[in-house]
Amino acid sequence: MHSKPDRSIEAGRRERLRIRSRDFSGPTAGLAPGNVQSNLVILPQALAHDFLRFAQANSKPCPVLAVSEPGDPRLPMLGEDLDIRTDLPRYRVWRRGELVEEPPDISHVWRDDLVSFALGCSFSFEHALLEDGIELRHMTCGSNVPMYRTNIPCRPAGPFAGPLVVSMRPLKPGDAIRAIQITSRFPSVHGAPVHIGLPAAIGIADLARPDYGDAVPIGADELPVFWACGVTPQAVIAQVRPEFCITHAPGSMLITDLVNSKLASL
């Protein structure tokens, strides 16, 4: 008797193949609901240890899910057929801290010394919020979640230092309380919010002008709720200016075969 295939593996693989074949190029929020999505940072091996220390010192914005071997484009702990060079809708290529390219495939710049870091993403806990009936405005609008650089410094490690980046979701007060309860169960994908209300208190001048992603409308009866965000390494890279680096483009995540519920602490 044949066992049934794991639905999460099927869903993750299906979306990765769709992205790999260029049949999908938009934000990955809402794809393969229930599957863990991850942010991506790829650095030369010479910088990998310091970045790992930075991530460990800043686990709220940079929760490490997996690390590759140097030069290996696979992350088998996240998906057996996964290829880090082709399976995200869009990447960012950085040289000396400057963004030089946003390709859908990084095979042409791949090197034998590159180490990939998969970092937890808030798109994973969004599934739990939706299941609880909480509206997520960026999904309602069909846009990317808005993200902002803050005045909150990350803990430095080696050459890596810079500001915390947060994602924002407008919620009614009751939903905000419930969202805190739900997301606190997912420390591997940013956990509970880092700030609620008063954006100026964390250095955000205008919610209508996000540094990354798309602005979303906020109702008069809603509060802006801010979570630590995996785009933080991109703000750090722009400040540290490493010779070469690759990241995901904001909103374009790696869809894994892991199940969100298995990351829950309760």
PDB file of C-alpha atoms in Angstrom:
ATOM      1  CA  MET A   1       0.000   0.000   0.000  1.00  0.00           C
ATOM      2  CA  HIS A   2       1.458   3.349  -1.077  1.00  0.00           C
ATOM      3  CA  SER A   3       1.508   6.197   1.452  1.00  0.00           C
ATOM      4  CA  LYS A   4      -0.124   9.440   0.427  1.00  0.00           C
ATOM      5  CA  PRO A   5       2.288  12.216  -0.582  1.00  0.00           C
ATOM      6  CA  ASP A   6       2.773  14.975   1.981  1.00  0.00           C
ATOM      7  CA  ARG A   7       0.548  17.866   0.941  1.00  0.00           C
ATOM      8  CA  SER A   8       2.943  20.503   2.260  1.00  0.00           C
ATOM      9  CA  ILE A   9       5.784  19.051   0.171  1.00  0.00           C
ATOM     10  CA  GLU A  10       3.535  18.949  -2.885  1.00  0.00           C
ATOM     11  CA  ALA A  11       2.389  22.546  -2.338  1.00  0.00           C
ATOM     12  CA  GLY A  12       5.895  23.901  -1.780  1.00  0.00           C
ATOM     13  CA  ARG A  13       7.346  22.061  -4.765  1.00  0.00           C
ATOM     14  CA  ARG A  14       4.468  23.141  -7.012  1.00  0.00           C
ATOM     15  CA  GLU A  15       5.005  26.825  -6.233  1.00  0.00           C
ATOM     16  CA  ARG A  16       8.804  26.578  -6.555  1.00  0.00           C
ATOM     17  CA  LEU A  17       8.458  24.942  -9.967  1.00  0.00           C
ATOM     18  CA  ARG A  18       6.040  27.663 -11.022  1.00  0.00           C
ATOM     19  CA  ILE A  19       8.552  30.306  -9.969  1.00  0.00           C
ATOM     20  CA  ARG A  20      11.507  28.431 -11.491  1.00  0.00           C
ATOM     21  CA  SER A  21       9.738  28.257 -14.860  1.00  0.00           C
ATOM     22  CA  ARG A  22       8.952  32.026 -14.645  1.00  0.00           C
ATOM     23  CA  ASP A  23       5.195  31.396 -14.504  1.00  0.00           C
ATOM     24  CA  PHE A  24       4.986  33.549 -11.359  1.00  0.00           C
ATOM     25  CA  SER A  25       6.918  36.717 -10.540  1.00  0.00           C
ATOM     26  CA  GLY A  26       4.909  38.573  -7.858  1.00  0.00           C
ATOM     27  CA  PRO A  27       4.899  38.718  -4.043  1.00  0.00           C
ATOM     28  CA  THR A  28       4.726  35.252  -2.470  1.00  0.00           C
ATOM     29  CA  ALA A  29       2.357  36.196   0.384  1.00  0.00           C
ATOM     30  CA  GLY A  30      -0.540  33.736   0.356  1.00  0.00           C
ATOM     31  CA  LEU A  31       1.172  31.127  -1.834  1.00  0.00           C
ATOM     32  CA  ALA A  32       1.206  27.546  -0.480  1.00  0.00           C
ATOM     33  CA  PRO A  33      -0.769  28.526   2.644  1.00  0.00           C
ATOM     34  CA  GLY A  34       0.555  26.636   5.643  1.00  0.00           C
ATOM     35  CA  ASN A  35       4.104  26.359   4.272  1.00  0.00           C
ATOM     36  CA  VAL A  36       7.031  28.206   5.816  1.00  0.00           C
ATOM     37  CA  GLN A  37       8.457  31.002   3.668  1.00  0.00           C
ATOM     38  CA  SER A  38      11.943  32.381   4.215  1.00  0.00           C
ATOM     39  CA  ASN A  39      14.034  35.456   3.572  1.00  0.00           C
ATOM     40  CA  LEU A  40      17.398  34.938   1.913  1.00  0.00           C
ATOM     41  CA  VAL A  41      20.913  36.288   2.403  1.00  0.00           C
ATOM     42  CA  ILE A  42      23.837  34.928   0.363  1.00  0.00           C
ATOM     43  CA  LEU A  43      27.377  36.024   1.246  1.00  0.00           C
ATOM     44  CA  PRO A  44      30.963  35.000   0.444  1.00  0.00           C
ATOM     45  CA  GLN A  45      32.305  32.402   2.865  1.00  0.00           C
ATOM     46  CA  ALA A  46      34.764  34.952   4.290  1.00  0.00           C
ATOM     47  CA  LEU A  47      31.819  36.923   5.735  1.00  0.00           C
ATOM     48  CA  ALA A  48      29.527  34.008   6.583  1.00  0.00           C
ATOM     49  CA  HIS A  49      30.698  33.427  10.169  1.00  0.00           C
ATOM     50  CA  ASP A  50      30.330  37.085  11.117  1.00  0.00           C
ATOM     51  CA  PHE A  51      26.871  37.208   9.555  1.00  0.00           C
ATOM     52  CA  LEU A  52      25.843  34.084  11.466  1.00  0.00           C
ATOM     53  CA  ARG A  53      26.961  35.801  14.681  1.00  0.00           C
ATOM     54  CA  PHE A  54      24.974  38.892  13.666  1.00  0.00           C
ATOM     55  CA  ALA A  55      21.872  36.777  13.036  1.00  0.00           C
ATOM     56  CA  GLN A  56      22.261  34.993  16.369  1.00  0.00           C
ATOM     57  CA  ALA A  57      22.605  38.350  18.146  1.00  0.00           C
ATOM     58  CA  ASN A  58      19.499  39.669  16.355  1.00  0.00           C
ATOM     59  CA  SER A  59      17.229  36.649  16.275  1.00  0.00           C
ATOM     60  CA  LYS A  60      14.042  38.739  16.165  1.00  0.00           C
ATOM     61  CA  PRO A  61      14.666  40.138  12.634  1.00  0.00           C
ATOM     62  CA  CYS A  62      17.067  37.362  11.555  1.00  0.00           C
ATOM     63  CA  PRO A  63      15.846  33.957  12.817  1.00  0.00           C
ATOM     64  CA  VAL A  64      18.035  31.366  11.084  1.00  0.00           C
ATOM     65  CA  LEU A  65      16.144  28.419   9.575  1.00  0.00           C
ATOM     66  CA  ALA A  66      18.979  26.895   7.532  1.00  0.00           C
ATOM     67  CA  VAL A  67      22.547  27.529   6.323  1.00  0.00           C
ATOM     68  CA  SER A  68      24.069  25.992   3.191  1.00  0.00           C
ATOM     69  CA  GLU A  69      27.507  24.548   2.585  1.00  0.00           C
ATOM     70  CA  PRO A  70      29.802  26.897   0.608  1.00  0.00           C
ATOM     71  CA  GLY A  71      28.985  26.834  -3.101  1.00  0.00           C
ATOM     72  CA  ASP A  72      26.026  24.488  -2.639  1.00  0.00           C
ATOM     73  CA  PRO A  73      22.740  25.906  -4.042  1.00  0.00           C
ATOM     74  CA  ARG A  74      20.697  23.304  -2.169  1.00  0.00           C
ATOM     75  CA  LEU A  75      19.050  23.521   1.242  1.00  0.00           C
ATOM     76  CA  PRO A  76      17.753  19.953   1.625  1.00  0.00           C
ATOM     77  CA  MET A  77      16.408  20.606   5.128  1.00  0.00           C
ATOM     78  CA  LEU A  78      13.926  23.034   3.520  1.00  0.00           C
ATOM     79  CA  GLY A  79      13.092  21.113   0.328  1.00  0.00           C
ATOM     80  CA  GLU A  80      14.693  18.164  -1.450  1.00  0.00           C
ATOM     81  CA  ASP A  81      14.501  19.627  -4.965  1.00  0.00           C
ATOM     82  CA  LEU A  82      15.094  23.220  -3.898  1.00  0.00           C
ATOM     83  CA  ASP A  83      17.581  25.312  -5.915  1.00  0.00           C
ATOM     84  CA  ILE A  84      18.439  28.601  -4.244  1.00  0.00           C
ATOM     85  CA  ARG A  85      19.554  30.091  -7.598  1.00  0.00           C
ATOM     86  CA  THR A  86      16.185  29.819  -9.351  1.00  0.00           C
ATOM     87  CA  ASP A  87      13.367  29.329  -6.839  1.00  0.00           C
ATOM     88  CA  LEU A  88      12.602  32.906  -5.754  1.00  0.00           C
ATOM     89  CA  PRO A  89      10.546  35.250  -7.965  1.00  0.00           C
ATOM     90  CA  ARG A  90      13.123  38.020  -7.711  1.00  0.00           C
ATOM     91  CA  TYR A  91      16.553  38.534  -6.182  1.00  0.00           C
ATOM     92  CA  ARG A  92      18.721  41.525  -5.365  1.00  0.00           C
ATOM     93  CA  VAL A  93      22.418  41.542  -6.300  1.00  0.00           C
ATOM     94  CA  TRP A  94      24.600  43.944  -4.309  1.00  0.00           C
ATOM     95  CA  ARG A  95      28.174  45.106  -4.983  1.00  0.00           C
ATOM     96  CA  ARG A  96      29.925  47.201  -2.334  1.00  0.00           C
ATOM     97  CA  GLY A  97      26.543  48.018  -0.796  1.00  0.00           C
ATOM     98  CA  GLU A  98      24.974  49.226  -4.051  1.00  0.00           C
ATOM     99  CA  LEU A  99      21.979  47.436  -5.553  1.00  0.00           C
ATOM    100  CA  VAL A 100      23.063  46.605  -9.118  1.00  0.00           C
ATOM    101  CA  GLU A 101      20.501  44.078 -10.362  1.00  0.00           C
ATOM    102  CA  GLU A 102      17.115  42.484  -9.553  1.00  0.00           C
ATOM    103  CA  PRO A 103      17.115  39.286 -11.637  1.00  0.00           C
ATOM    104  CA  PRO A 104      14.648  36.357 -11.504  1.00  0.00           C
ATOM    105  CA  ASP A 105      17.598  33.913 -11.526  1.00  0.00           C
ATOM    106  CA  ILE A 106      21.099  34.210 -10.032  1.00  0.00           C
ATOM    107  CA  SER A 107      22.816  31.328 -11.849  1.00  0.00           C
ATOM    108  CA  HIS A 108      24.927  33.818 -13.822  1.00  0.00           C
ATOM    109  CA  VAL A 109      26.478  35.312 -10.669  1.00  0.00           C
ATOM    110  CA  TRP A 110      26.753  32.114  -8.607  1.00  0.00           C
ATOM    111  CA  ARG A 111      30.170  31.398  -7.075  1.00  0.00           C
ATOM    112  CA  ASP A 112      31.799  28.440  -5.347  1.00  0.00           C
ATOM    113  CA  ASP A 113      32.392  30.427  -2.151  1.00  0.00           C
ATOM    114  CA  LEU A 114      28.799  31.562  -1.568  1.00  0.00           C
ATOM    115  CA  VAL A 115      26.947  30.582   1.622  1.00  0.00           C
ATOM    116  CA  SER A 116      23.143  30.876   1.771  1.00  0.00           C
ATOM    117  CA  PHE A 117      21.190  31.809   4.903  1.00  0.00           C
ATOM    118  CA  ALA A 118      17.437  31.146   5.016  1.00  0.00           C
ATOM    119  CA  LEU A 119      15.806  33.398   7.612  1.00  0.00           C
ATOM    120  CA  GLY A 120      12.288  33.126   9.017  1.00  0.00           C
ATOM    121  CA  CYS A 121       9.629  35.329   7.395  1.00  0.00           C
ATOM    122  CA  SER A 122       6.428  36.895   8.722  1.00  0.00           C
ATOM    123  CA  PHE A 123       4.516  35.519   5.730  1.00  0.00           C
ATOM    124  CA  SER A 124       4.586  32.257   7.697  1.00  0.00           C
ATOM    125  CA  PHE A 125       2.632  33.545  10.696  1.00  0.00           C
ATOM    126  CA  GLU A 126       0.186  35.357   8.408  1.00  0.00           C
ATOM    127  CA  HIS A 127      -1.495  32.019   7.712  1.00  0.00           C
ATOM    128  CA  ALA A 128      -2.298  31.682  11.428  1.00  0.00           C
ATOM    129  CA  LEU A 129      -3.678  35.248  11.528  1.00  0.00           C
ATOM    130  CA  LEU A 130      -5.908  34.611   8.519  1.00  0.00           C
ATOM    131  CA  GLU A 131      -7.181  31.368  10.041  1.00  0.00           C
ATOM    132  CA  ASP A 132      -8.234  33.382  13.108  1.00  0.00           C
ATOM    133  CA  GLY A 133     -10.235  35.756  10.907  1.00  0.00           C
ATOM    134  CA  ILE A 134      -7.822  38.701  11.086  1.00  0.00           C
ATOM    135  CA  GLU A 135      -7.745  40.779   7.903  1.00  0.00           C
ATOM    136  CA  LEU A 136      -4.315  41.495   6.417  1.00  0.00           C
ATOM    137  CA  ARG A 137      -4.588  44.694   4.434  1.00  0.00           C
ATOM    138  CA  HIS A 138      -1.784  44.049   1.952  1.00  0.00           C
ATOM    139  CA  MET A 139      -3.463  40.794   0.942  1.00  0.00           C
ATOM    140  CA  THR A 140      -6.831  42.524   0.617  1.00  0.00           C
ATOM    141  CA  CYS A 141      -5.167  45.117  -1.622  1.00  0.00           C
ATOM    142  CA  GLY A 142      -3.164  42.531  -3.588  1.00  0.00           C
ATOM    143  CA  SER A 143       0.078  44.348  -2.740  1.00  0.00           C
ATOM    144  CA  ASN A 144       3.321  43.780  -0.873  1.00  0.00           C
ATOM    145  CA  VAL A 145       3.477  44.379   2.885  1.00  0.00           C
ATOM    146  CA  PRO A 146       4.902  47.838   3.771  1.00  0.00           C
ATOM    147  CA  MET A 147       8.328  47.842   5.450  1.00  0.00           C
ATOM    148  CA  TYR A 148      10.223  50.663   7.153  1.00  0.00           C
ATOM    149  CA  ARG A 149      13.717  51.381   8.447  1.00  0.00           C
ATOM    150  CA  THR A 150      13.605  52.373  12.115  1.00  0.00           C
ATOM    151  CA  ASN A 151      15.858  54.206  14.560  1.00  0.00           C
ATOM    152  CA  ILE A 152      16.303  50.976  16.548  1.00  0.00           C
ATOM    153  CA  PRO A 153      19.897  49.720  16.150  1.00  0.00           C
ATOM    154  CA  CYS A 154      20.674  46.045  15.726  1.00  0.00           C
ATOM    155  CA  ARG A 155      23.345  44.469  17.926  1.00  0.00           C
ATOM    156  CA  PRO A 156      26.598  44.592  15.911  1.00  0.00           C
ATOM    157  CA  ALA A 157      28.748  41.552  15.114  1.00  0.00           C
ATOM    158  CA  GLY A 158      32.022  41.873  13.236  1.00  0.00           C
ATOM    159  CA  PRO A 159      31.441  44.338  10.373  1.00  0.00           C
ATOM    160  CA  PHE A 160      27.669  43.891  10.474  1.00  0.00           C
ATOM    161  CA  ALA A 161      25.644  46.687  12.079  1.00  0.00           C
ATOM    162  CA  GLY A 162      22.672  48.804  11.107  1.00  0.00           C
ATOM    163  CA  PRO A 163      19.014  49.644  11.741  1.00  0.00           C
ATOM    164  CA  LEU A 164      16.126  47.294  12.425  1.00  0.00           C
ATOM    165  CA  VAL A 165      13.578  47.090   9.592  1.00  0.00           C
ATOM    166  CA  VAL A 166       9.945  46.406  10.491  1.00  0.00           C
ATOM    167  CA  SER A 167       6.883  45.279   8.548  1.00  0.00           C
ATOM    168  CA  MET A 168       3.537  46.920   9.341  1.00  0.00           C
ATOM    169  CA  ARG A 169      -0.018  45.606   9.379  1.00  0.00           C
ATOM    170  CA  PRO A 170      -2.939  47.883  10.343  1.00  0.00           C
ATOM    171  CA  LEU A 171      -5.269  46.175  12.817  1.00  0.00           C
ATOM    172  CA  LYS A 172      -8.236  47.062  14.993  1.00  0.00           C
ATOM    173  CA  PRO A 173      -7.274  47.074  18.715  1.00  0.00           C
ATOM    174  CA  GLY A 174      -8.984  43.752  19.443  1.00  0.00           C
ATOM    175  CA  ASP A 175      -7.296  42.117  16.457  1.00  0.00           C
ATOM    176  CA  ALA A 176      -3.957  43.609  17.516  1.00  0.00           C
ATOM    177  CA  ILE A 177      -4.245  41.918  20.921  1.00  0.00           C
ATOM    178  CA  ARG A 178      -5.120  38.617  19.283  1.00  0.00           C
ATOM    179  CA  ALA A 179      -2.263  39.029  16.778  1.00  0.00           C
ATOM    180  CA  ILE A 180       0.203  39.448  19.648  1.00  0.00           C
ATOM    181  CA  GLN A 181      -1.073  36.227  21.211  1.00  0.00           C
ATOM    182  CA  ILE A 182      -0.894  34.308  17.929  1.00  0.00           C
ATOM    183  CA  THR A 183       2.468  35.517  16.624  1.00  0.00           C
ATOM    184  CA  SER A 184       4.210  35.105  19.989  1.00  0.00           C
ATOM    185  CA  ARG A 185       3.858  31.358  19.332  1.00  0.00           C
ATOM    186  CA  PHE A 186       6.133  31.673  16.270  1.00  0.00           C
ATOM    187  CA  PRO A 187       9.567  32.884  17.465  1.00  0.00           C
ATOM    188  CA  SER A 188      11.232  31.229  14.443  1.00  0.00           C
ATOM    189  CA  VAL A 189       9.407  33.634  12.111  1.00  0.00           C
ATOM    190  CA  HIS A 190       9.831  36.963  14.004  1.00  0.00           C
ATOM    191  CA  GLY A 191       7.398  36.244  16.854  1.00  0.00           C
ATOM    192  CA  ALA A 192       5.358  38.985  18.551  1.00  0.00           C
ATOM    193  CA  PRO A 193       5.347  42.623  17.372  1.00  0.00           C
ATOM    194  CA  VAL A 194       8.174  44.935  18.417  1.00  0.00           C
ATOM    195  CA  HIS A 195       6.005  48.091  18.457  1.00  0.00           C
ATOM    196  CA  ILE A 196       2.361  49.203  18.261  1.00  0.00           C
ATOM    197  CA  GLY A 197       1.120  52.682  17.320  1.00  0.00           C
ATOM    198  CA  LEU A 198       3.102  55.970  17.276  1.00  0.00           C
ATOM    199  CA  PRO A 199       5.388  55.276  14.304  1.00  0.00           C
ATOM    200  CA  ALA A 200       7.451  58.401  15.067  1.00  0.00           C
ATOM    201  CA  ALA A 201       8.605  56.743  18.306  1.00  0.00           C
ATOM    202  CA  ILE A 202      10.657  54.284  16.234  1.00  0.00           C
ATOM    203  CA  GLY A 203      11.805  56.812  13.648  1.00  0.00           C
ATOM    204  CA  ILE A 204       9.126  56.355  10.977  1.00  0.00           C
ATOM    205  CA  ALA A 205       8.111  59.769   9.625  1.00  0.00           C
ATOM    206  CA  ASP A 206       5.368  58.802   7.170  1.00  0.00           C
ATOM    207  CA  LEU A 207       3.527  55.472   6.946  1.00  0.00           C
ATOM    208  CA  ALA A 208       2.428  56.421   3.419  1.00  0.00           C
ATOM    209  CA  ARG A 209       6.060  56.251   2.271  1.00  0.00           C
ATOM    210  CA  PRO A 210       7.491  52.829   3.143  1.00  0.00           C
ATOM    211  CA  ASP A 211      11.172  52.154   2.486  1.00  0.00           C
ATOM    212  CA  TYR A 212      10.264  48.773   0.983  1.00  0.00           C
ATOM    213  CA  GLY A 213       7.009  47.241  -0.247  1.00  0.00           C
ATOM    214  CA  ASP A 214       3.758  49.131  -0.805  1.00  0.00           C
ATOM    215  CA  ALA A 215       1.775  51.593   1.294  1.00  0.00           C
ATOM    216  CA  VAL A 216      -1.623  50.365   2.492  1.00  0.00           C
ATOM    217  CA  PRO A 217      -4.631  52.343   3.795  1.00  0.00           C
ATOM    218  CA  ILE A 218      -5.108  52.544   7.566  1.00  0.00           C
ATOM    219  CA  GLY A 219      -8.595  53.064   9.005  1.00  0.00           C
ATOM    220  CA  ALA A 220      -9.345  55.676  11.671  1.00  0.00           C
ATOM    221  CA  ASP A 221     -10.169  52.842  14.092  1.00  0.00           C
ATOM    222  CA  GLU A 222      -6.951  50.909  13.394  1.00  0.00           C
ATOM    223  CA  LEU A 223      -3.463  50.815  14.902  1.00  0.00           C
ATOM    224  CA  PRO A 224      -0.226  50.256  12.966  1.00  0.00           C
ATOM    225  CA  VAL A 225       1.347  47.067  14.326  1.00  0.00           C
ATOM    226  CA  PHE A 226       5.048  46.531  13.614  1.00  0.00           C
ATOM    227  CA  TRP A 227       6.980  43.262  13.441  1.00  0.00           C
ATOM    228  CA  ALA A 228      10.740  42.755  13.092  1.00  0.00           C
ATOM    229  CA  CYS A 229      11.431  42.052   9.430  1.00  0.00           C
ATOM    230  CA  GLY A 230      13.853  39.880   7.473  1.00  0.00           C
ATOM    231  CA  VAL A 231      14.641  42.800   5.162  1.00  0.00           C
ATOM    232  CA  THR A 232      16.825  44.093   8.027  1.00  0.00           C
ATOM    233  CA  PRO A 233      19.957  42.478   6.487  1.00  0.00           C
ATOM    234  CA  GLN A 234      19.420  44.568   3.345  1.00  0.00           C
ATOM    235  CA  ALA A 235      19.555  47.795   5.368  1.00  0.00           C
ATOM    236  CA  VAL A 236      22.670  46.445   7.082  1.00  0.00           C
ATOM    237  CA  ILE A 237      24.274  45.485   3.750  1.00  0.00           C
ATOM    238  CA  ALA A 238      23.676  48.979   2.388  1.00  0.00           C
ATOM    239  CA  GLN A 239      25.546  50.325   5.426  1.00  0.00           C
ATOM    240  CA  VAL A 240      28.320  47.695   5.659  1.00  0.00           C
ATOM    241  CA  ARG A 241      28.935  47.633   1.873  1.00  0.00           C
ATOM    242  CA  PRO A 242      30.346  44.093   1.417  1.00  0.00           C
ATOM    243  CA  GLU A 243      32.148  43.406  -1.858  1.00  0.00           C
ATOM    244  CA  PHE A 244      29.363  41.066  -3.041  1.00  0.00           C
ATOM    245  CA  CYS A 245      26.037  39.863  -1.681  1.00  0.00           C
ATOM    246  CA  ILE A 246      22.690  38.484  -2.863  1.00  0.00           C
ATOM    247  CA  THR A 247      19.350  38.785  -1.066  1.00  0.00           C
ATOM    248  CA  HIS A 248      15.712  38.145  -1.850  1.00  0.00           C
ATOM    249  CA  ALA A 249      13.807  41.122  -3.251  1.00  0.00           C
ATOM    250  CA  PRO A 250      11.318  42.395  -0.642  1.00  0.00           C
ATOM    251  CA  GLY A 251       8.156  40.292  -0.808  1.00  0.00           C
ATOM    252  CA  SER A 252       9.782  37.605  -3.006  1.00  0.00           C
ATOM    253  CA  MET A 253      10.394  34.746  -0.610  1.00  0.00           C
ATOM    254  CA  LEU A 254      11.636  31.179  -0.739  1.00  0.00           C
ATOM    255  CA  ILE A 255       8.717  28.771  -0.292  1.00  0.00           C
ATOM    256  CA  THR A 256       9.836  25.711   1.665  1.00  0.00           C
ATOM    257  CA  ASP A 257       8.379  22.280   2.385  1.00  0.00           C
ATOM    258  CA  LEU A 258       8.268  22.984   6.134  1.00  0.00           C
ATOM    259  CA  VAL A 259       4.873  23.388   7.780  1.00  0.00           C
ATOM    260  CA  ASN A 260       4.139  26.579   9.733  1.00  0.00           C
ATOM    261  CA  SER A 261       2.438  24.699  12.561  1.00  0.00           C
ATOM    262  CA  LYS A 262       5.656  22.787  13.278  1.00  0.00           C
ATOM    263  CA  LEU A 263       7.412  26.077  14.055  1.00  0.00           C
ATOM    264  CA  ALA A 264       4.839  27.005  16.700  1.00  0.00           C
ATOM    265  CA  SER A 265       6.157  26.948  20.273  1.00  0.00           C
ATOM    266  CA  LEU A 266       2.730  26.099  21.724  1.00  0.00           C
TER     267      LEU A 266
END
